[in-house]
Amino acid sequence: MEMDRVTAYLVQEGGFYQDQIGMKKCKTCVDGTFVNNTNASSFAQCTLCPEGTNQTRLAGYRACFCKANYSRTNRFMGCSICEDNGVNCSFDYKFLRPGFYWNWSFPSTNLTAYAQFVANLQTNSSLYDMDTIEYNDLMPYAHDCPNDYSCPNNKSHTVGRLSGTCAKGYRGWMCYQCENNYYRVLNSCRQCPGHWWIISETILVVVIVLGALYFLICQSKDKRKALQSGERSLVDKVSSRLKIILGFYQVVGELFESLHDINWVGPLSSVGRLLSFRNINAFSLFVRPRCLNSNFVFDSKLQFKIALTFPVFVFMTAILVYIVGKLILVRKFYKNRSDMTHHVVKLRSKIYFYILLLLFVTYTPTCVAIFAFYHKACQEFLKYQGINETISLLRSDFDVECDEKLEAYHIAAYVGTVVHVITFPLILLYLLNKYGKQGDVRGEDNAIEDETKHHERTSLLSPSEVRPIPFWMKFICENYKPRFWYWEVVELARKATQTAFVTLLGWDDSLTLLSTIGLSVLFLTLHAKFSPMKSSFEQRLQMFSLTAIFINVLIVAVDIPHEYGELVSTPLILLNLIIIVTITGEMALGIIRFVRDKYFRH
């Protein structure tokens, strides 16, 4: 090995020395030795290379090359083992592996200095720079990205990409957020379509909503006939199935995300590709508002504010509608007090129904938004390698740092828990105890007529008189047997509890897994023992759903070896799909039969 432009009187550090005057070529130290000072004039000055280096080859222009999986921060000092799984140390220095992320914005790191050190280390000749032979600052910690595909880190070993690279459309901490002109679909970022597509989507949604309203209006007569004959209407059956599938999906919410990560094997490979394609394209239809305006970001803080203000908005709107509606009815029926009372009671009943429906449907998302701002919902991440200094970020939004500025949100979250998360089920339990446990489910007209009579003769009603279930509460307890009038509140408590554990601790926490497994086993046992649902078919669906939830959580809790991952994940995904397809398919068949019998059969 030769050293360029070096005389006998100027020998640089490394595996070289010169013991003769006037020679233009330096002599090399034997394998595994180097000279730790300049102008070495004797073979005796070649000393053993430091710890962590490969002592079976020539030192070159450094204190020997590092061993495999070792790295250095000084060209002429020892190498240390790379204990962090997120870094690669193939070239004597650390760089990111695909699927990992590190942050160089922390004050004790210096990306510029590290890039200069790496560039100098890559100079394997006498032209290396003595001013940048070492990196003296701290190295950032390499974190495992939630999605490997969002952190490709292409050519991260090169000087210009040492900080790592996010995939196109991704940005931020661990490449989890979406860039401008991109929106989130499940767990990936998709490019925003043109405005024409968004307009078409809006028109389609409006048509579907109007069609659903028309269907409900057409069902009103059939619903009254079904109630008179003691049968359940199609609307009742569909709403009951929807509650089952929503309860299942709220717990196993990562199903669709996993479709992209499953390695489908054998004949299922084509099925996997089809499911992944259909899944991502189906959900791509629902374009986010930020595609219309990049300044509009539906982040966790905005979701939290909406969650807190939405119940207030619902009640204020309901009060306003009631006041305006009552004034109109008083003006219209001022000569007929009986008709006026009937229509006022009917108006109040419908307002109660919509209030209860909106609060019931949004209860779980509201819980998620509120729990997301608990102190425990902040996740700590190590800043540096080898030093226990952390940064705390909101688990639901890595753009939000948990500092003193977030204290007001924490307090508001606790208040929201008391006012809504706890109070709503208690009020619902009170109303069900007052009406639902009587077991007399009445139609809308009959219920309003009874309520009108009660309004007109409240003083004559004895305390022990049995009241029928109001129309506006029917959807809560209609699908349960009379003695299980409270069961929907128990279901709400189950969802809120599981949501709290997942939001506060994450799916990978042992307490979350233990509580979810325990709740799944408990409810599976209770449903098997008591059979609270009226319909045996719905009872079997709920049992199937709870069993699938239990199996899902059990698989997550067990540390399955990688070589068996495909064998376990494939039937698990198929099981989840069977549940969703079964319930949605049964609902679709019911609607198809209804349309066929009503409009095409004479």
Coordinates of C-alpha atoms in Angstrom, one line a residue, residues 329 336-348 444-445 448-450 452 455-456:
L329 CA -97.3 25.0 15.9
N336 CA -107.3 23.6 18.6
R337 CA -105.4 23.0 21.8
S338 CA -105.6 19.2 21.5
D339 CA -104.0 19.1 18.0
M340 CA -101.4 21.6 19.1
T341 CA -100.4 19.5 22.1
H342 CA -100.2 16.4 19.9
H343 CA -97.9 18.0 17.4
V344 CA -95.8 19.6 20.1
V345 CA -95.3 16.2 21.8
K346 CA -94.5 14.7 18.4
L347 CA -91.9 17.4 17.7
R348 CA -90.3 16.9 21.1
E444 CA -94.2 6.0 16.9
D445 CA -97.8 7.0 16.6
I448 CA -96.7 9.8 20.9
E449 CA -100.4 9.3 21.6
D450 CA -99.6 7.8 25.0
T452 CA -99.8 13.2 24.7
H455 CA -99.0 15.3 29.1
E456 CA -102.6 16.1 29.4

